[in-house]
Each structure stands twice: as C-alpha cells, then as structure tokens.
Amino acid sequence: MAEYGFPGDTLCCVALTFDDLLRRARALPRDGRRAILGIAGSPGAGKSTLAQRLVRELNGTGERWVAYVPMDGFHLADAELERLGRRDRKGAPDTFDSAGYAALLRRLRDGTEADEVVYAPAFERELEQPLAGAIPVDPDARLVVTEGNYLLLDTGAWTRVRPLLDEVWFCAADEERRVRRLIARHERFGKSHEEAVAWVERSDERNAALVAATRDRADLVVPAEELT
Ligand SMILES: Nc1ncnc2c1ncn2[C@@H]1O[C@H](COP(=O)(O)OP(=O)(O)OP(=O)(O)O)[C@@H](O)[C@H]1O
Ligand SMILES: [Mg+2]
C-alpha cells in the first residue's frame, strides 16, 4: 500500500495499490477509441520500470492490447547532436525530436488503416542511439503507454504532447535514491564512477529540475518506490 495524491497535495491523499493503477489504466479506452496514458518524471525516477510493469501485467499472457512507446526513441542521433553543437547536453529538451514524438502520438490516437501496424523508434542503451522501426503497435492495441521526461513541458513542440494524452501520471521518486540509481545505471553502461557523478550533476540534474516543475500538470502522482 502506498500513498499517492493529486498534484499540489491539496486535493486529497489516499492509499493506492498497484492493482488500483491497473484498474485505472484499464478503464482509459472508451467507446472503442484507443487511449494513450503518459508517465512523466525526472531522469531515473523509475518511469520505464513502472510503465513496463503496467504493460506486462495489463497484457497478461499472449495478449497485445497494450503497447509500450517510450519517448526515449525520439532522442536525436549523436551525429545530429554534433552538427547542432548539443552533444554535451544529450537528454535536454532540445536534444529530442519533440515534433516527431507529438506527430507519432497523434497518428496513434487518430488511428490508421484497419490492418496497419504503426512502428515507433526505441532508444538502444548499449549504442545510446535511437533505433527506427523497433516497436510495433498493433492495429488492435486499445491502450498505448508512453513515458518520458518531458511529457508535461510547456515549451516548443512539447506543448503538443499533453493534449494528445488521456491521462498523465507523474512518477515521483525519493531524490537521494533516484540520483544513486542514476549514477549506478551510468556505470553499468560504461562510465567510470567519476564520469557518472559528473554527468548526473551537470546534465541529468538540470533536466530533473525542469521536469519537477511540471509535476502539478499531472493527473496523478505515483510514488515510484512502492509501486515499481
Ligand atoms: N522501485 C525501484 N527500486 C529499485 N530500483 C529501481 C526502482 N525503480 C527503478 N529502479 C532502477 O532505477 C533505475 C532507473 O529506473 P528507470 O530506468 O525505470 O527510470 P527512468 O525514469 O525510466 O529513467 P530515465 O529517465 O533515465 O529513462 C534502473 O536501473 C531501475 O532498474
Ligand atoms: Mg527510462
């Protein structure tokens, strides 16, 4: 059992279980229309872990009525970041193809030809590069779960994202644990401890501050620790 609340913490604060989240997600597709659930949160908060568990448990065995489409797949390639002079702040809002992400969400929302699979890109963590055509969304997928840092940002093309999402949940983590896990993950993917700490302090934490400021725009705040 965990605590959760509405943004601002003024409206209410009630107990919540993972089953409650499953029920809430299950109820989103209505009138035969495909729904899109967004999960926002700071770097390393546990968004991907939470989203993947939701999708796994909603689908059960053998079903594919829920699709997982992470915002991460819209990272610009390193070659393009070099060209733009933004390689040293990879992960910042202007290092993603935000307009492309919004366009894909719109396509997923509007629906396509009856038998058309929509392909989304993935972010390949070993290569640290986006990979086109990696994630198939079946035509009969009734729910899409998307997750990423900037779903609630109100600058540039990010502003197009929120209206395309039926609900946005904000994955809130204990800050100390979040930073510790982020450093550990950078180390796991090849950085030395010093490099990992420096990257987190210089880059991830600047982005985390931007994301934290968007928390009040979420429909629901989910505490990562107890639910993932
Ligand atoms: N509840 C948890 N308890 C312990 N470790 C966790 C928990 N949730 C996530 N982690 C670990 O913390 C790290 C970050 O989690 P995750 O990748 O889900 O976060 P994220 O918000 O998607 O991060 P990013 O913004 O970088 O994509 C991972 O290594 C994951 O295994
Ligand atoms: Mg993630």
PDB file of C-alpha atoms and ligand atoms in Angstrom:
ATOM      1  CA  MET A   1       0.000   0.000   0.000  1.00  0.00           C
ATOM      2  CA  ALA A   2       1.401   3.377  -0.936  1.00  0.00           C
ATOM      3  CA  GLU A   3       0.478   6.994  -0.626  1.00  0.00           C
ATOM      4  CA  TYR A   4      -0.498   8.890  -3.689  1.00  0.00           C
ATOM      5  CA  GLY A   5      -2.136  12.201  -4.303  1.00  0.00           C
ATOM      6  CA  PHE A   6      -3.256  14.753  -6.759  1.00  0.00           C
ATOM      7  CA  PRO A   7      -0.704  17.367  -7.772  1.00  0.00           C
ATOM      8  CA  GLY A   8      -0.268  20.158  -5.285  1.00  0.00           C
ATOM      9  CA  ASP A   9      -1.118  17.731  -2.493  1.00  0.00           C
ATOM     10  CA  THR A  10      -4.074  19.896  -1.531  1.00  0.00           C
ATOM     11  CA  LEU A  11      -6.966  17.953  -3.002  1.00  0.00           C
ATOM     12  CA  CYS A  12      -6.549  14.582  -1.387  1.00  0.00           C
ATOM     13  CA  CYS A  13      -4.178  11.891  -0.428  1.00  0.00           C
ATOM     14  CA  VAL A  14      -5.370   8.304  -0.342  1.00  0.00           C
ATOM     15  CA  ALA A  15      -3.901   4.845  -0.219  1.00  0.00           C
ATOM     16  CA  LEU A  16      -3.190   3.202  -3.555  1.00  0.00           C
ATOM     17  CA  THR A  17      -2.046  -0.205  -4.697  1.00  0.00           C
ATOM     18  CA  PHE A  18      -0.596  -1.349  -7.994  1.00  0.00           C
ATOM     19  CA  ASP A  19      -3.951  -3.028  -8.671  1.00  0.00           C
ATOM     20  CA  ASP A  20      -5.611   0.394  -8.442  1.00  0.00           C
ATOM     21  CA  LEU A  21      -3.244   1.646 -11.139  1.00  0.00           C
ATOM     22  CA  LEU A  22      -4.061  -1.372 -13.314  1.00  0.00           C
ATOM     23  CA  ARG A  23      -7.781  -0.714 -12.911  1.00  0.00           C
ATOM     24  CA  ARG A  24      -7.360   2.960 -13.714  1.00  0.00           C
ATOM     25  CA  ALA A  25      -5.303   2.215 -16.840  1.00  0.00           C
ATOM     26  CA  ARG A  26      -7.744  -0.486 -17.978  1.00  0.00           C
ATOM     27  CA  ALA A  27     -10.630   1.994 -17.826  1.00  0.00           C
ATOM     28  CA  LEU A  28      -8.975   4.555 -20.125  1.00  0.00           C
ATOM     29  CA  PRO A  29     -10.003   3.201 -23.549  1.00  0.00           C
ATOM     30  CA  ARG A  30     -13.634   4.165 -24.052  1.00  0.00           C
ATOM     31  CA  ASP A  31     -16.162   3.959 -26.887  1.00  0.00           C
ATOM     32  CA  GLY A  32     -13.872   1.789 -28.974  1.00  0.00           C
ATOM     33  CA  ARG A  33     -11.303   4.572 -29.188  1.00  0.00           C
ATOM     34  CA  ARG A  34      -7.611   3.946 -28.488  1.00  0.00           C
ATOM     35  CA  ALA A  35      -6.362   5.720 -25.352  1.00  0.00           C
ATOM     36  CA  ILE A  36      -2.872   6.970 -24.533  1.00  0.00           C
ATOM     37  CA  LEU A  37      -1.536   7.015 -20.982  1.00  0.00           C
ATOM     38  CA  GLY A  38       1.569   9.116 -20.290  1.00  0.00           C
ATOM     39  CA  ILE A  39       4.012   8.631 -17.440  1.00  0.00           C
ATOM     40  CA  ALA A  40       6.277  11.601 -16.781  1.00  0.00           C
ATOM     41  CA  GLY A  41       9.041  12.029 -14.222  1.00  0.00           C
ATOM     42  CA  SER A  42      12.648  13.050 -13.670  1.00  0.00           C
ATOM     43  CA  PRO A  43      15.632  11.117 -15.057  1.00  0.00           C
ATOM     44  CA  GLY A  44      15.991   7.834 -13.208  1.00  0.00           C
ATOM     45  CA  ALA A  45      12.687   8.217 -11.336  1.00  0.00           C
ATOM     46  CA  GLY A  46      11.509   4.752 -12.416  1.00  0.00           C
ATOM     47  CA  LYS A  47       9.211   5.692 -15.335  1.00  0.00           C
ATOM     48  CA  SER A  48      10.347   2.876 -17.619  1.00  0.00           C
ATOM     49  CA  THR A  49      10.186   0.316 -14.819  1.00  0.00           C
ATOM     50  CA  LEU A  50       6.659   1.384 -13.875  1.00  0.00           C
ATOM     51  CA  ALA A  51       5.433   1.605 -17.492  1.00  0.00           C
ATOM     52  CA  GLN A  52       6.860  -1.785 -18.452  1.00  0.00           C
ATOM     53  CA  ARG A  53       5.341  -3.472 -15.408  1.00  0.00           C
ATOM     54  CA  LEU A  54       1.960  -1.922 -16.206  1.00  0.00           C
ATOM     55  CA  VAL A  55       2.110  -3.085 -19.814  1.00  0.00           C
ATOM     56  CA  ARG A  56       3.269  -6.565 -18.822  1.00  0.00           C
ATOM     57  CA  GLU A  57       0.528  -7.051 -16.264  1.00  0.00           C
ATOM     58  CA  LEU A  58      -2.220  -5.493 -18.386  1.00  0.00           C
ATOM     59  CA  ASN A  59      -1.352  -7.697 -21.337  1.00  0.00           C
ATOM     60  CA  GLY A  60      -1.111 -10.887 -19.295  1.00  0.00           C
ATOM     61  CA  THR A  61      -0.005 -13.881 -21.299  1.00  0.00           C
ATOM     62  CA  GLY A  62      -0.208 -13.777 -25.036  1.00  0.00           C
ATOM     63  CA  GLU A  63      -2.240 -10.587 -25.434  1.00  0.00           C
ATOM     64  CA  ARG A  64      -1.022  -7.376 -27.071  1.00  0.00           C
ATOM     65  CA  TRP A  65      -3.885  -4.958 -26.453  1.00  0.00           C
ATOM     66  CA  VAL A  66      -1.492  -2.592 -24.625  1.00  0.00           C
ATOM     67  CA  ALA A  67       1.547  -1.130 -26.408  1.00  0.00           C
ATOM     68  CA  TYR A  68       4.635   0.479 -24.897  1.00  0.00           C
ATOM     69  CA  VAL A  69       6.014   3.521 -26.736  1.00  0.00           C
ATOM     70  CA  PRO A  70       8.763   5.354 -24.827  1.00  0.00           C
ATOM     71  CA  MET A  71       9.639   8.994 -25.592  1.00  0.00           C
ATOM     72  CA  ASP A  72      13.297   7.906 -25.444  1.00  0.00           C
ATOM     73  CA  GLY A  73      13.114   6.623 -29.006  1.00  0.00           C
ATOM     74  CA  PHE A  74      12.965  10.257 -30.150  1.00  0.00           C
ATOM     75  CA  HIS A  75      16.482  11.070 -28.963  1.00  0.00           C
ATOM     76  CA  LEU A  76      18.323  12.762 -31.834  1.00  0.00           C
ATOM     77  CA  ALA A  77      21.241  10.706 -33.153  1.00  0.00           C
ATOM     78  CA  ASP A  78      24.716  11.670 -31.928  1.00  0.00           C
ATOM     79  CA  ALA A  79      25.734  12.775 -35.437  1.00  0.00           C
ATOM     80  CA  GLU A  80      22.871  15.290 -35.493  1.00  0.00           C
ATOM     81  CA  LEU A  81      23.636  16.463 -31.951  1.00  0.00           C
ATOM     82  CA  GLU A  82      27.246  17.088 -33.050  1.00  0.00           C
ATOM     83  CA  ARG A  83      26.006  19.103 -36.020  1.00  0.00           C
ATOM     84  CA  LEU A  84      23.776  21.166 -33.725  1.00  0.00           C
ATOM     85  CA  GLY A  85      26.507  21.583 -31.088  1.00  0.00           C
ATOM     86  CA  ARG A  86      24.327  19.921 -28.427  1.00  0.00           C
ATOM     87  CA  ARG A  87      26.151  16.632 -27.928  1.00  0.00           C
ATOM     88  CA  ASP A  88      27.373  17.615 -24.455  1.00  0.00           C
ATOM     89  CA  ARG A  89      23.853  18.039 -23.134  1.00  0.00           C
ATOM     90  CA  LYS A  90      22.209  14.969 -24.587  1.00  0.00           C
ATOM     91  CA  GLY A  91      18.983  14.400 -22.668  1.00  0.00           C
ATOM     92  CA  ALA A  92      17.947  18.094 -22.554  1.00  0.00           C
ATOM     93  CA  PRO A  93      14.567  19.014 -24.112  1.00  0.00           C
ATOM     94  CA  ASP A  94      16.124  20.297 -27.347  1.00  0.00           C
ATOM     95  CA  THR A  95      18.064  17.072 -27.954  1.00  0.00           C
ATOM     96  CA  PHE A  96      14.887  15.158 -28.863  1.00  0.00           C
ATOM     97  CA  ASP A  97      12.697  15.230 -31.959  1.00  0.00           C
ATOM     98  CA  SER A  98       9.758  16.533 -29.935  1.00  0.00           C
ATOM     99  CA  ALA A  99       7.672  17.389 -33.019  1.00  0.00           C
ATOM    100  CA  GLY A 100       8.198  13.860 -34.320  1.00  0.00           C
ATOM    101  CA  TYR A 101       7.085  12.404 -30.994  1.00  0.00           C
ATOM    102  CA  ALA A 102       3.920  14.527 -30.990  1.00  0.00           C
ATOM    103  CA  ALA A 103       3.214  13.508 -34.587  1.00  0.00           C
ATOM    104  CA  LEU A 104       3.525   9.819 -33.712  1.00  0.00           C
ATOM    105  CA  LEU A 105       1.192  10.238 -30.734  1.00  0.00           C
ATOM    106  CA  ARG A 106      -1.321  11.942 -32.993  1.00  0.00           C
ATOM    107  CA  ARG A 107      -1.069   9.113 -35.509  1.00  0.00           C
ATOM    108  CA  LEU A 108      -1.563   6.558 -32.739  1.00  0.00           C
ATOM    109  CA  ARG A 109      -4.524   8.487 -31.412  1.00  0.00           C
ATOM    110  CA  ASP A 110      -6.260   9.132 -34.692  1.00  0.00           C
ATOM    111  CA  GLY A 111      -5.894   5.531 -35.783  1.00  0.00           C
ATOM    112  CA  THR A 112      -4.791   4.330 -39.192  1.00  0.00           C
ATOM    113  CA  GLU A 113      -5.869   1.885 -41.848  1.00  0.00           C
ATOM    114  CA  ALA A 114      -7.528  -1.089 -40.194  1.00  0.00           C
ATOM    115  CA  ASP A 115      -4.669  -3.516 -40.639  1.00  0.00           C
ATOM    116  CA  GLU A 116      -1.726  -1.095 -40.427  1.00  0.00           C
ATOM    117  CA  VAL A 117       0.982  -1.601 -37.823  1.00  0.00           C
ATOM    118  CA  VAL A 118       2.476   1.684 -36.576  1.00  0.00           C
ATOM    119  CA  TYR A 119       6.205   1.456 -35.893  1.00  0.00           C
ATOM    120  CA  ALA A 120       7.803   3.536 -33.148  1.00  0.00           C
ATOM    121  CA  PRO A 121      11.527   4.039 -32.589  1.00  0.00           C
ATOM    122  CA  ALA A 122      13.305   2.711 -29.497  1.00  0.00           C
ATOM    123  CA  PHE A 123      16.357   4.012 -27.656  1.00  0.00           C
ATOM    124  CA  GLU A 124      19.130   1.450 -27.705  1.00  0.00           C
ATOM    125  CA  ARG A 125      21.022   1.827 -24.424  1.00  0.00           C
ATOM    126  CA  GLU A 126      24.171  -0.065 -25.437  1.00  0.00           C
ATOM    127  CA  LEU A 127      24.590   2.153 -28.517  1.00  0.00           C
ATOM    128  CA  GLU A 128      22.973   5.175 -26.805  1.00  0.00           C
ATOM    129  CA  GLN A 129      21.249   5.834 -30.127  1.00  0.00           C
ATOM    130  CA  PRO A 130      17.651   5.796 -31.374  1.00  0.00           C
ATOM    131  CA  LEU A 131      16.630   2.809 -33.461  1.00  0.00           C
ATOM    132  CA  ALA A 132      13.849   3.270 -36.026  1.00  0.00           C
ATOM    133  CA  GLY A 133      11.174   0.661 -36.601  1.00  0.00           C
ATOM    134  CA  ALA A 134      11.856  -1.191 -33.360  1.00  0.00           C
ATOM    135  CA  ILE A 135       8.425  -1.096 -31.687  1.00  0.00           C
ATOM    136  CA  PRO A 136       5.323  -2.372 -33.475  1.00  0.00           C
ATOM    137  CA  VAL A 137       1.937  -1.086 -32.337  1.00  0.00           C
ATOM    138  CA  ASP A 138      -0.735  -3.498 -33.492  1.00  0.00           C
ATOM    139  CA  PRO A 139      -3.876  -2.033 -35.090  1.00  0.00           C
ATOM    140  CA  ASP A 140      -5.991  -3.562 -32.317  1.00  0.00           C
ATOM    141  CA  ALA A 141      -3.921  -2.083 -29.468  1.00  0.00           C
ATOM    142  CA  ARG A 142      -6.537  -0.238 -27.385  1.00  0.00           C
ATOM    143  CA  LEU A 143      -4.116   1.382 -24.955  1.00  0.00           C
ATOM    144  CA  VAL A 144      -0.697   2.930 -25.553  1.00  0.00           C
ATOM    145  CA  VAL A 145       1.530   3.589 -22.564  1.00  0.00           C
ATOM    146  CA  THR A 146       4.144   6.235 -23.287  1.00  0.00           C
ATOM    147  CA  GLU A 147       6.691   7.556 -20.828  1.00  0.00           C
ATOM    148  CA  GLY A 148       9.471  10.110 -20.658  1.00  0.00           C
ATOM    149  CA  ASN A 149      10.882  13.212 -19.029  1.00  0.00           C
ATOM    150  CA  TYR A 150       9.159  15.940 -20.978  1.00  0.00           C
ATOM    151  CA  LEU A 151       5.530  14.900 -21.496  1.00  0.00           C
ATOM    152  CA  LEU A 152       4.291  17.867 -19.445  1.00  0.00           C
ATOM    153  CA  LEU A 153       6.719  20.528 -20.637  1.00  0.00           C
ATOM    154  CA  ASP A 154       5.117  23.715 -21.952  1.00  0.00           C
ATOM    155  CA  THR A 155       7.815  24.866 -24.339  1.00  0.00           C
ATOM    156  CA  GLY A 156       8.309  24.327 -28.074  1.00  0.00           C
ATOM    157  CA  ALA A 157       6.679  21.312 -29.694  1.00  0.00           C
ATOM    158  CA  TRP A 158       6.411  19.604 -26.277  1.00  0.00           C
ATOM    159  CA  THR A 159       3.238  21.645 -25.758  1.00  0.00           C
ATOM    160  CA  ARG A 160       1.548  19.454 -28.395  1.00  0.00           C
ATOM    161  CA  VAL A 161       2.050  16.316 -26.332  1.00  0.00           C
ATOM    162  CA  ARG A 162      -0.189  16.845 -23.284  1.00  0.00           C
ATOM    163  CA  PRO A 163      -3.461  17.343 -25.226  1.00  0.00           C
ATOM    164  CA  LEU A 164      -2.849  14.033 -27.004  1.00  0.00           C
ATOM    165  CA  LEU A 165      -2.713  12.062 -23.759  1.00  0.00           C
ATOM    166  CA  ASP A 166      -5.827  10.849 -21.949  1.00  0.00           C
ATOM    167  CA  GLU A 167      -4.061  10.905 -18.580  1.00  0.00           C
ATOM    168  CA  VAL A 168      -0.584  11.711 -17.349  1.00  0.00           C
ATOM    169  CA  TRP A 169       0.821  10.187 -14.186  1.00  0.00           C
ATOM    170  CA  PHE A 170       3.881  11.708 -12.570  1.00  0.00           C
ATOM    171  CA  CYS A 171       6.333   9.130 -11.269  1.00  0.00           C
ATOM    172  CA  ALA A 172       7.840  10.725  -8.136  1.00  0.00           C
ATOM    173  CA  ALA A 173      10.920   9.174  -6.559  1.00  0.00           C
ATOM    174  CA  ASP A 174      12.863   9.779  -3.404  1.00  0.00           C
ATOM    175  CA  GLU A 175      15.538  12.205  -4.654  1.00  0.00           C
ATOM    176  CA  GLU A 176      18.518  10.619  -2.954  1.00  0.00           C
ATOM    177  CA  ARG A 177      17.668   7.137  -4.187  1.00  0.00           C
ATOM    178  CA  ARG A 178      16.888   8.458  -7.675  1.00  0.00           C
ATOM    179  CA  VAL A 179      20.320  10.089  -8.001  1.00  0.00           C
ATOM    180  CA  ARG A 180      22.054   6.990  -6.607  1.00  0.00           C
ATOM    181  CA  ARG A 181      20.275   4.736  -9.110  1.00  0.00           C
ATOM    182  CA  LEU A 182      21.061   7.099 -11.980  1.00  0.00           C
ATOM    183  CA  ILE A 183      24.781   7.021 -11.156  1.00  0.00           C
ATOM    184  CA  ALA A 184      24.695   3.213 -10.898  1.00  0.00           C
ATOM    185  CA  ARG A 185      22.999   2.917 -14.294  1.00  0.00           C
ATOM    186  CA  HIS A 186      25.569   5.196 -15.997  1.00  0.00           C
ATOM    187  CA  GLU A 187      28.291   2.993 -14.507  1.00  0.00           C
ATOM    188  CA  ARG A 188      26.543  -0.131 -15.769  1.00  0.00           C
ATOM    189  CA  PHE A 189      26.562   1.320 -19.289  1.00  0.00           C
ATOM    190  CA  GLY A 190      30.285   2.078 -19.282  1.00  0.00           C
ATOM    191  CA  LYS A 191      31.015   5.316 -17.414  1.00  0.00           C
ATOM    192  CA  SER A 192      33.554   5.385 -14.555  1.00  0.00           C
ATOM    193  CA  HIS A 193      32.177   6.414 -11.168  1.00  0.00           C
ATOM    194  CA  GLU A 194      33.658   9.911 -11.548  1.00  0.00           C
ATOM    195  CA  GLU A 195      32.272  10.320 -15.057  1.00  0.00           C
ATOM    196  CA  ALA A 196      28.855   9.117 -13.902  1.00  0.00           C
ATOM    197  CA  VAL A 197      28.747  11.564 -10.973  1.00  0.00           C
ATOM    198  CA  ALA A 198      29.897  14.445 -13.176  1.00  0.00           C
ATOM    199  CA  TRP A 199      27.287  13.656 -15.869  1.00  0.00           C
ATOM    200  CA  VAL A 200      24.489  13.416 -13.321  1.00  0.00           C
ATOM    201  CA  GLU A 201      25.449  16.691 -11.636  1.00  0.00           C
ATOM    202  CA  ARG A 202      25.971  18.641 -14.852  1.00  0.00           C
ATOM    203  CA  SER A 203      23.277  17.238 -17.117  1.00  0.00           C
ATOM    204  CA  ASP A 204      20.706  14.933 -15.511  1.00  0.00           C
ATOM    205  CA  GLU A 205      20.034  17.196 -12.553  1.00  0.00           C
ATOM    206  CA  ARG A 206      19.475  20.262 -14.701  1.00  0.00           C
ATOM    207  CA  ASN A 207      16.890  18.272 -16.653  1.00  0.00           C
ATOM    208  CA  ALA A 208      15.409  16.915 -13.419  1.00  0.00           C
ATOM    209  CA  ALA A 209      14.693  20.468 -12.236  1.00  0.00           C
ATOM    210  CA  LEU A 210      12.815  21.222 -15.480  1.00  0.00           C
ATOM    211  CA  VAL A 211      10.755  18.059 -15.098  1.00  0.00           C
ATOM    212  CA  ALA A 212      10.000  18.600 -11.398  1.00  0.00           C
ATOM    213  CA  ALA A 213       8.489  21.971 -12.274  1.00  0.00           C
ATOM    214  CA  THR A 214       5.879  20.206 -14.467  1.00  0.00           C
ATOM    215  CA  ARG A 215       4.580  17.878 -11.725  1.00  0.00           C
ATOM    216  CA  ASP A 216       1.484  19.974 -10.997  1.00  0.00           C
ATOM    217  CA  ARG A 217       0.184  19.408 -14.526  1.00  0.00           C
ATOM    218  CA  ALA A 218      -0.172  15.662 -13.954  1.00  0.00           C
ATOM    219  CA  ASP A 219      -3.488  13.959 -13.218  1.00  0.00           C
ATOM    220  CA  LEU A 220      -1.951  11.695 -10.615  1.00  0.00           C
ATOM    221  CA  VAL A 221       1.288  11.464  -8.668  1.00  0.00           C
ATOM    222  CA  VAL A 222       2.592   7.924  -8.257  1.00  0.00           C
ATOM    223  CA  PRO A 223       5.395   7.245  -5.782  1.00  0.00           C
ATOM    224  CA  ALA A 224       7.958   5.156  -7.649  1.00  0.00           C
ATOM    225  CA  GLU A 225       9.468   3.414  -4.666  1.00  0.00           C
ATOM    226  CA  GLU A 226       6.454   1.497  -3.510  1.00  0.00           C
ATOM    227  CA  LEU A 227       4.869   0.724  -6.841  1.00  0.00           C
ATOM    228  CA  THR A 228       7.629  -0.491  -9.146  1.00  0.00           C
TER     229      THR A 228
HETATM  230  N1  LIG B   1      11.429   0.855  -7.272  1.00  0.00           N
HETATM  231  C1  LIG B   1      12.689   0.667  -7.619  1.00  0.00           C
HETATM  232  N2  LIG B   1      13.553   0.130  -6.739  1.00  0.00           N
HETATM  233  C2  LIG B   1      14.837  -0.071  -7.076  1.00  0.00           C
HETATM  234  N3  LIG B   1      15.366   0.238  -8.268  1.00  0.00           N
HETATM  235  C3  LIG B   1      14.560   0.759  -9.170  1.00  0.00           C
HETATM  236  C4  LIG B   1      13.170   1.010  -8.916  1.00  0.00           C
HETATM  237  N4  LIG B   1      12.624   1.569  -9.996  1.00  0.00           N
HETATM  238  C5  LIG B   1      13.619   1.665 -10.887  1.00  0.00           C
HETATM  239  N5  LIG B   1      14.762   1.168 -10.409  1.00  0.00           N
HETATM  240  C6  LIG B   1      16.064   1.158 -11.071  1.00  0.00           C
HETATM  241  O1  LIG B   1      16.437   2.517 -11.195  1.00  0.00           O
HETATM  242  C7  LIG B   1      16.983   2.787 -12.473  1.00  0.00           C
HETATM  243  C8  LIG B   1      16.152   3.831 -13.143  1.00  0.00           C
HETATM  244  O2  LIG B   1      14.849   3.277 -13.387  1.00  0.00           O
HETATM  245  P1  LIG B   1      14.135   3.530 -14.770  1.00  0.00           P
HETATM  246  O3  LIG B   1      15.051   3.208 -15.884  1.00  0.00           O
HETATM  247  O4  LIG B   1      12.831   2.833 -14.696  1.00  0.00           O
HETATM  248  O5  LIG B   1      13.925   5.105 -14.644  1.00  0.00           O
HETATM  249  P2  LIG B   1      13.516   6.153 -15.768  1.00  0.00           P
HETATM  250  O6  LIG B   1      12.690   7.170 -15.075  1.00  0.00           O
HETATM  251  O7  LIG B   1      12.929   5.447 -16.924  1.00  0.00           O
HETATM  252  O8  LIG B   1      14.924   6.765 -16.168  1.00  0.00           O
HETATM  253  P3  LIG B   1      15.310   7.622 -17.487  1.00  0.00           P
HETATM  254  O9  LIG B   1      14.690   8.957 -17.337  1.00  0.00           O
HETATM  255  O10 LIG B   1      16.781   7.750 -17.437  1.00  0.00           O
HETATM  256  O11 LIG B   1      14.818   6.846 -18.659  1.00  0.00           O
HETATM  257  C9  LIG B   1      17.013   1.450 -13.201  1.00  0.00           C
HETATM  258  O12 LIG B   1      18.303   0.909 -13.095  1.00  0.00           O
HETATM  259  C10 LIG B   1      15.981   0.612 -12.478  1.00  0.00           C
HETATM  260  O13 LIG B   1      16.326  -0.761 -12.514  1.00  0.00           O
HETATM  261 MG    MG B   2      13.511   5.336 -18.883  1.00  0.00          MG
END
